[in-house]
PDB file of C-alpha atoms in Angstrom:
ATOM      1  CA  UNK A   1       1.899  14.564  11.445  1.00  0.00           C
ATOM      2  CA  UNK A   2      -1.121  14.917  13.492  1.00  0.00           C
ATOM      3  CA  UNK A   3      -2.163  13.181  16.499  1.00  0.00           C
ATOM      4  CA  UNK A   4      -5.393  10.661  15.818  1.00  0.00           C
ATOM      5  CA  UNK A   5      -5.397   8.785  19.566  1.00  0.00           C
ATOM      6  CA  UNK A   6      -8.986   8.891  19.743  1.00  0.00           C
ATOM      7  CA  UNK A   7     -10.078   7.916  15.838  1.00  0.00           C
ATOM      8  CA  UNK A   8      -9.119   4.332  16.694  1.00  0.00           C
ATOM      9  CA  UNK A   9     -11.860   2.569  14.132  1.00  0.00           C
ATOM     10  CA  UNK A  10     -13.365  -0.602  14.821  1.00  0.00           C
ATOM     11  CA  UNK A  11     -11.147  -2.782  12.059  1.00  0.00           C
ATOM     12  CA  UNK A  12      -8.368  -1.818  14.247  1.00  0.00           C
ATOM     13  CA  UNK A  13      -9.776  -2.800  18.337  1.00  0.00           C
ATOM     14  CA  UNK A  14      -5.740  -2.566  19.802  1.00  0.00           C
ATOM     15  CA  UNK A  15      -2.732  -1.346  18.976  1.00  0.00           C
ATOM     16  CA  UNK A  16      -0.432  -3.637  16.812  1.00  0.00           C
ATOM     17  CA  UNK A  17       2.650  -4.818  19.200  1.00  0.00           C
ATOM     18  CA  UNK A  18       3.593  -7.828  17.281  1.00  0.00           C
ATOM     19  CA  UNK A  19       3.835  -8.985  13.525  1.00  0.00           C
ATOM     20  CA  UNK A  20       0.962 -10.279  11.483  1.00  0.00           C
ATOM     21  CA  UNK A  21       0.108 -12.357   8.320  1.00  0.00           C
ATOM     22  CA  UNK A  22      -0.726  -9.209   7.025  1.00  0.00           C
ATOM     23  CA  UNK A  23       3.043  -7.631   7.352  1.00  0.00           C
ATOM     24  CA  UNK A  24       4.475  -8.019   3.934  1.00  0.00           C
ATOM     25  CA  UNK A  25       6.712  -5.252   3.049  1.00  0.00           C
ATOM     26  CA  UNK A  26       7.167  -3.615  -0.044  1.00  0.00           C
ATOM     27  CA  UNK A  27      10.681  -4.224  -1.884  1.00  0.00           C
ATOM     28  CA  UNK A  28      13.174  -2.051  -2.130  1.00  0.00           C
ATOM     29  CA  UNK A  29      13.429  -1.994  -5.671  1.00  0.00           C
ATOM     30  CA  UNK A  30      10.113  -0.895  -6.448  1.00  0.00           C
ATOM     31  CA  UNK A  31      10.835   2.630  -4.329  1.00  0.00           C
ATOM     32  CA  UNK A  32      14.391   2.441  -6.244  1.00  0.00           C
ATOM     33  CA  UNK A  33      12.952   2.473  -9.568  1.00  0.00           C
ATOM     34  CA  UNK A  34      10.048   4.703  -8.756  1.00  0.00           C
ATOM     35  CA  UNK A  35      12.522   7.720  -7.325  1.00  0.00           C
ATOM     36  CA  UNK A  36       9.363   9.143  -5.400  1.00  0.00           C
ATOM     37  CA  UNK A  37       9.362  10.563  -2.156  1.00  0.00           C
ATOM     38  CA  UNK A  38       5.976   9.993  -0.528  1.00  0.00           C
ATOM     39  CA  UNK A  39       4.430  12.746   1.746  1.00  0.00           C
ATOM     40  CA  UNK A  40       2.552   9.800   3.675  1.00  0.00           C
ATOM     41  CA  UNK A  41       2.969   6.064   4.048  1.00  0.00           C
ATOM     42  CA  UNK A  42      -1.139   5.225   5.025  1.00  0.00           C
ATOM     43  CA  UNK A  43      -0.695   1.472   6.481  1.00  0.00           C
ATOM     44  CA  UNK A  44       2.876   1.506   7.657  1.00  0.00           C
ATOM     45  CA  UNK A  45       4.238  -1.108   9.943  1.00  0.00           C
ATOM     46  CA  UNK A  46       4.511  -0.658  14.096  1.00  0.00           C
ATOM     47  CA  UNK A  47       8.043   0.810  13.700  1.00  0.00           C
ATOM     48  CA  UNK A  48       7.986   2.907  10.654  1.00  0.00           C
ATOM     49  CA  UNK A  49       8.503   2.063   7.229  1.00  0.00           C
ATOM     50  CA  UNK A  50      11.841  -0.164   6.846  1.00  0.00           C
ATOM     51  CA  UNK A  51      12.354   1.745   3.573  1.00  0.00           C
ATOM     52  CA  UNK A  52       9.719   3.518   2.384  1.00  0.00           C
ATOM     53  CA  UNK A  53      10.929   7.221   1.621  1.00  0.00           C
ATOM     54  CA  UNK A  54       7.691   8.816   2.827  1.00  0.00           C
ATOM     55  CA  UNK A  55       8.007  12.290   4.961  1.00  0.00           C
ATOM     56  CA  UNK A  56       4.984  10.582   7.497  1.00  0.00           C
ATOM     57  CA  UNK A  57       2.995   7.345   8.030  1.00  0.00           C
ATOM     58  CA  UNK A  58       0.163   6.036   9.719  1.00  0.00           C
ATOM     59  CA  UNK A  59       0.468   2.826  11.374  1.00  0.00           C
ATOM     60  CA  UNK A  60      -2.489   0.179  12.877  1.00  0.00           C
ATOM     61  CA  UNK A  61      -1.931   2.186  15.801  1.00  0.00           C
ATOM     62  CA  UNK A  62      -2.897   5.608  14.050  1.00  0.00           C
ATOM     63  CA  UNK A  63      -5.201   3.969  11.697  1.00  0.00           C
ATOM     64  CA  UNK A  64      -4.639   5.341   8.254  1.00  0.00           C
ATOM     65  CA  UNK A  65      -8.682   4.306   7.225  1.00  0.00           C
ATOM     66  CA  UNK A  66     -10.080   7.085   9.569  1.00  0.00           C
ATOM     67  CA  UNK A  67      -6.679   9.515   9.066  1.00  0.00           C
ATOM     68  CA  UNK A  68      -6.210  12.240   6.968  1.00  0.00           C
ATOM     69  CA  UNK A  69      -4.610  12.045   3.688  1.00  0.00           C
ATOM     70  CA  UNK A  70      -2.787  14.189   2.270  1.00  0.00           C
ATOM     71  CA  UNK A  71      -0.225  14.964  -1.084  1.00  0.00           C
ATOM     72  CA  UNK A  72       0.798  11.643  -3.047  1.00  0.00           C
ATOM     73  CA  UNK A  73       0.613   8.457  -0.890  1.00  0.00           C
ATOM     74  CA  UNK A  74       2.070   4.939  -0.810  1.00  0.00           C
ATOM     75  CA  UNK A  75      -0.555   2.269  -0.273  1.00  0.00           C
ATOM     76  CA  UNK A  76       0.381  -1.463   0.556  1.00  0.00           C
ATOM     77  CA  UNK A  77      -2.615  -1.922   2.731  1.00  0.00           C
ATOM     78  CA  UNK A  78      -3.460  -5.388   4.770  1.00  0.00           C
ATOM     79  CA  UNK A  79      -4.541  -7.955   1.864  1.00  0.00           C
ATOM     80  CA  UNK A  80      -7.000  -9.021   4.827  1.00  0.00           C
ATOM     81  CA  UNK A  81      -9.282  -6.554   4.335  1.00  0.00           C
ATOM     82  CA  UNK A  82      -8.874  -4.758   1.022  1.00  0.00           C
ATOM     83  CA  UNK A  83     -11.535  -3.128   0.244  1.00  0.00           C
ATOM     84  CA  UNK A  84     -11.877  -0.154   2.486  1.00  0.00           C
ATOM     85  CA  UNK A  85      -8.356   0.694   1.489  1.00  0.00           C
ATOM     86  CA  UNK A  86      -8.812   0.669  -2.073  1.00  0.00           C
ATOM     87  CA  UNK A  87     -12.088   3.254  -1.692  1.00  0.00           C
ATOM     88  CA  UNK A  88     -10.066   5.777   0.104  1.00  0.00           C
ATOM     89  CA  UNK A  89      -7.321   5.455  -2.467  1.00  0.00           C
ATOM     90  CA  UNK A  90      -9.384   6.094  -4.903  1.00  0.00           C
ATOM     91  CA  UNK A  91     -11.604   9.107  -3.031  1.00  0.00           C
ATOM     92  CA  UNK A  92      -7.759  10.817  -2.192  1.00  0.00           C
ATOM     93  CA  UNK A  93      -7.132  10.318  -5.904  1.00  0.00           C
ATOM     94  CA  UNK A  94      -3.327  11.247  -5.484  1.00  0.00           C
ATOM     95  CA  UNK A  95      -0.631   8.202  -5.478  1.00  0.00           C
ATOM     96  CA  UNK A  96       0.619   4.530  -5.738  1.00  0.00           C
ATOM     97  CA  UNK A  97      -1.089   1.610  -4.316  1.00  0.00           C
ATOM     98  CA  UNK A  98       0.515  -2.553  -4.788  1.00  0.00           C
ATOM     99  CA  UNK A  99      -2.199  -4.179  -4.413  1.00  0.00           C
ATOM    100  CA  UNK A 100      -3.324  -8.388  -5.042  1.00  0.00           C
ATOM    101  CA  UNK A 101      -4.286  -8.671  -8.818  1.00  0.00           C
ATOM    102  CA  UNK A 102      -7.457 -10.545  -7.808  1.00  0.00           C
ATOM    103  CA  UNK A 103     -11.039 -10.611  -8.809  1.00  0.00           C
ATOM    104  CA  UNK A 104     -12.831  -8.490  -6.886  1.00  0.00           C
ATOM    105  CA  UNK A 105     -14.784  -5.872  -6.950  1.00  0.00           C
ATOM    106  CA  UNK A 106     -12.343  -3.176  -5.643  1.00  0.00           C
ATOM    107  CA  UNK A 107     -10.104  -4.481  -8.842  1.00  0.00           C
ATOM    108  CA  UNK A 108     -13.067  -3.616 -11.246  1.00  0.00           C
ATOM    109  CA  UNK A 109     -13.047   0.067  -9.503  1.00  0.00           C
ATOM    110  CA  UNK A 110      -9.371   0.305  -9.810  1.00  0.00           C
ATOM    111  CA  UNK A 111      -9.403  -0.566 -13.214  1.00  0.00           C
ATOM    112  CA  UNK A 112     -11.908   2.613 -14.021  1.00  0.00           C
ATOM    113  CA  UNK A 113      -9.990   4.759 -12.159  1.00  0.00           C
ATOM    114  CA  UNK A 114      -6.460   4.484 -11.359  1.00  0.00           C
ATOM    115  CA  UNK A 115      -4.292   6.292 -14.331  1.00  0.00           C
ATOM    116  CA  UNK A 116      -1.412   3.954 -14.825  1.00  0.00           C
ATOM    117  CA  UNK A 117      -1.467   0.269 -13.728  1.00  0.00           C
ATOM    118  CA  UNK A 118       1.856  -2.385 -13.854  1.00  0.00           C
ATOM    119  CA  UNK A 119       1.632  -6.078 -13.594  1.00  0.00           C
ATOM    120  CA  UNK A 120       4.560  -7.089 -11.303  1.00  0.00           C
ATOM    121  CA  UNK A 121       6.571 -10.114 -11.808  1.00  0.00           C
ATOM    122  CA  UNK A 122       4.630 -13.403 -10.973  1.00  0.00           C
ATOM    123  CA  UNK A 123       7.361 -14.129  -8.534  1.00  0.00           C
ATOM    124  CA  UNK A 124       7.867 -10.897  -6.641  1.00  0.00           C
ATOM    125  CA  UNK A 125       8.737 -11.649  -3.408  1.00  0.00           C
ATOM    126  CA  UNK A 126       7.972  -9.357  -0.541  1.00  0.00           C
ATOM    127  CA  UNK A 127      10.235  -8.033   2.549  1.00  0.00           C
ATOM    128  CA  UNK A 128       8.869  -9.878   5.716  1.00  0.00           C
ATOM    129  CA  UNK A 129      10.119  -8.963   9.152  1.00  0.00           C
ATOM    130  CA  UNK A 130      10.723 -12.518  10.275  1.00  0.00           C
ATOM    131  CA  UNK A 131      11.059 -16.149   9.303  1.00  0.00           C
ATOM    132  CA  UNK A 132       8.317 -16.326   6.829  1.00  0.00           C
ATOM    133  CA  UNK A 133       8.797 -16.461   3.252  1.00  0.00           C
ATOM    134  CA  UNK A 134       8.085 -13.399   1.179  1.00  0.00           C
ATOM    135  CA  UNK A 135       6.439 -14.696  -1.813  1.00  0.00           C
ATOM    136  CA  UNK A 136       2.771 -14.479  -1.750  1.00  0.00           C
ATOM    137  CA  UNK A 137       0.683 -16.536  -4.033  1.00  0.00           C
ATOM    138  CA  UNK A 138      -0.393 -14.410  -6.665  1.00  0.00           C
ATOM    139  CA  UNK A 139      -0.020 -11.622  -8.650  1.00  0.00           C
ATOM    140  CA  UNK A 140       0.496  -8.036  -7.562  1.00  0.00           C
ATOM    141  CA  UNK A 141       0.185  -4.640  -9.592  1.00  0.00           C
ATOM    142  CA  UNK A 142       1.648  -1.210  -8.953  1.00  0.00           C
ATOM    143  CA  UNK A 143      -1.621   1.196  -9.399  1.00  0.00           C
ATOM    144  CA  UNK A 144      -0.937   5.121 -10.526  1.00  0.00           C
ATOM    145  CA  UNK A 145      -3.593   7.783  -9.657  1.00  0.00           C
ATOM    146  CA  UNK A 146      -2.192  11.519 -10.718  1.00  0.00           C
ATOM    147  CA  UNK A 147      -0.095  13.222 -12.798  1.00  0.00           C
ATOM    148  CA  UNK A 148       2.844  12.682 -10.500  1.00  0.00           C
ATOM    149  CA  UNK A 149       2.409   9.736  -9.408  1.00  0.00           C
ATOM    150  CA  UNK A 150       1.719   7.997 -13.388  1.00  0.00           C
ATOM    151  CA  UNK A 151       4.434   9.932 -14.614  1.00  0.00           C
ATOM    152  CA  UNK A 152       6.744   7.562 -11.976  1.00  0.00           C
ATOM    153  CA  UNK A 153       4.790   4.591 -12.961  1.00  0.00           C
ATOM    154  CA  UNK A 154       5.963   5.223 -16.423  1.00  0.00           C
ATOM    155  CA  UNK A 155       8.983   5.868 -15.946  1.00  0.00           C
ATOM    156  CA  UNK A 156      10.063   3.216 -13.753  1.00  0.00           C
ATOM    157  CA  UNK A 157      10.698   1.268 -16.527  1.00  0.00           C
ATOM    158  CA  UNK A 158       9.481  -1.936 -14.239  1.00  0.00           C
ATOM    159  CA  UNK A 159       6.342  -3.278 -16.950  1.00  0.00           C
ATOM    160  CA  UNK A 160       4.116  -2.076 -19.303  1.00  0.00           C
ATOM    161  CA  UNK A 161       2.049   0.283 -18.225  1.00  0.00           C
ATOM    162  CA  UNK A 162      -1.814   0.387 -19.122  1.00  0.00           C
TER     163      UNK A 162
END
């Protein structure tokens, strides 16, 4: 993929060498039962995604907010800082997102426009690359927006999909 050294945006001042609160890694199972292949991973950890089948990936290094996206992506942004994320999502209009089910604005816009939407288990816990636990406090849902990407949602058989 292309080479974005100087788009470093402000959210991101330095490169990430070392693991944050942020780093919670998307399970396995979820690609398993998805059966996608992403063409880009948009806020991938510092040494690629552990198991994300995406064909590229942006990192905090290569800032996937001021990137180019293209084809269907894979979204499990920092739960930080949200809201940027979920605009671009939205404004690429072309993928999956697991997101925080919480009540913010962003979730109001995903709600009008995302095509497919999953409530995951209540006790989904996350990949983490170190001694933390990976549950995180509250509920997460798998968000579809295009054909190809809500077709997967559906048939993932993983939750009702609304």
């Amino acid at each position: 993929f292309p080479s974005h050294d100087n788009e470093q945006d402000t959210l991101f001042p330095m490169p990430q060498w070392e693991r944050t609160t942020d780093d919670y890694y998307t399970p396995k199972w979820i690609f398993d039962a998805l059966g996608l292949e992403f063409d880009l991973d948009v806020a991938c950890p510092p040494d690629g995604p552990p198991h994300t089948p995406a064909k590229a990936w942006y990192t905090q290094e290569t800032n996937g907010l001021t990137s180019p996206w293209w084809g269907l992506v894979w979204m499990n942004p920092p739960y930080s800082n949200t809201t940027p994320w979920v605009v671009k999502w939205i404004q690429h209009g072309n993928g999956l997102a697991l997101l925080p089910d919480l009540n913010r604005q962003w979730r109001n816009d995903l709600y009008e426009h995302a095509d497919g939407i999953v409530a995951l288990p209540a006790k989904m816990k996350f990949d983490v690359p170190d001694d933390r636990r990976g549950d995180i406090r509250y509920s997460t849902c798998l968000y579809a927006i295009g054909d190809h990407a809500t077709q997967a949602l559906h048939q993932a058989n993983i939750g009702r999909v609304r």
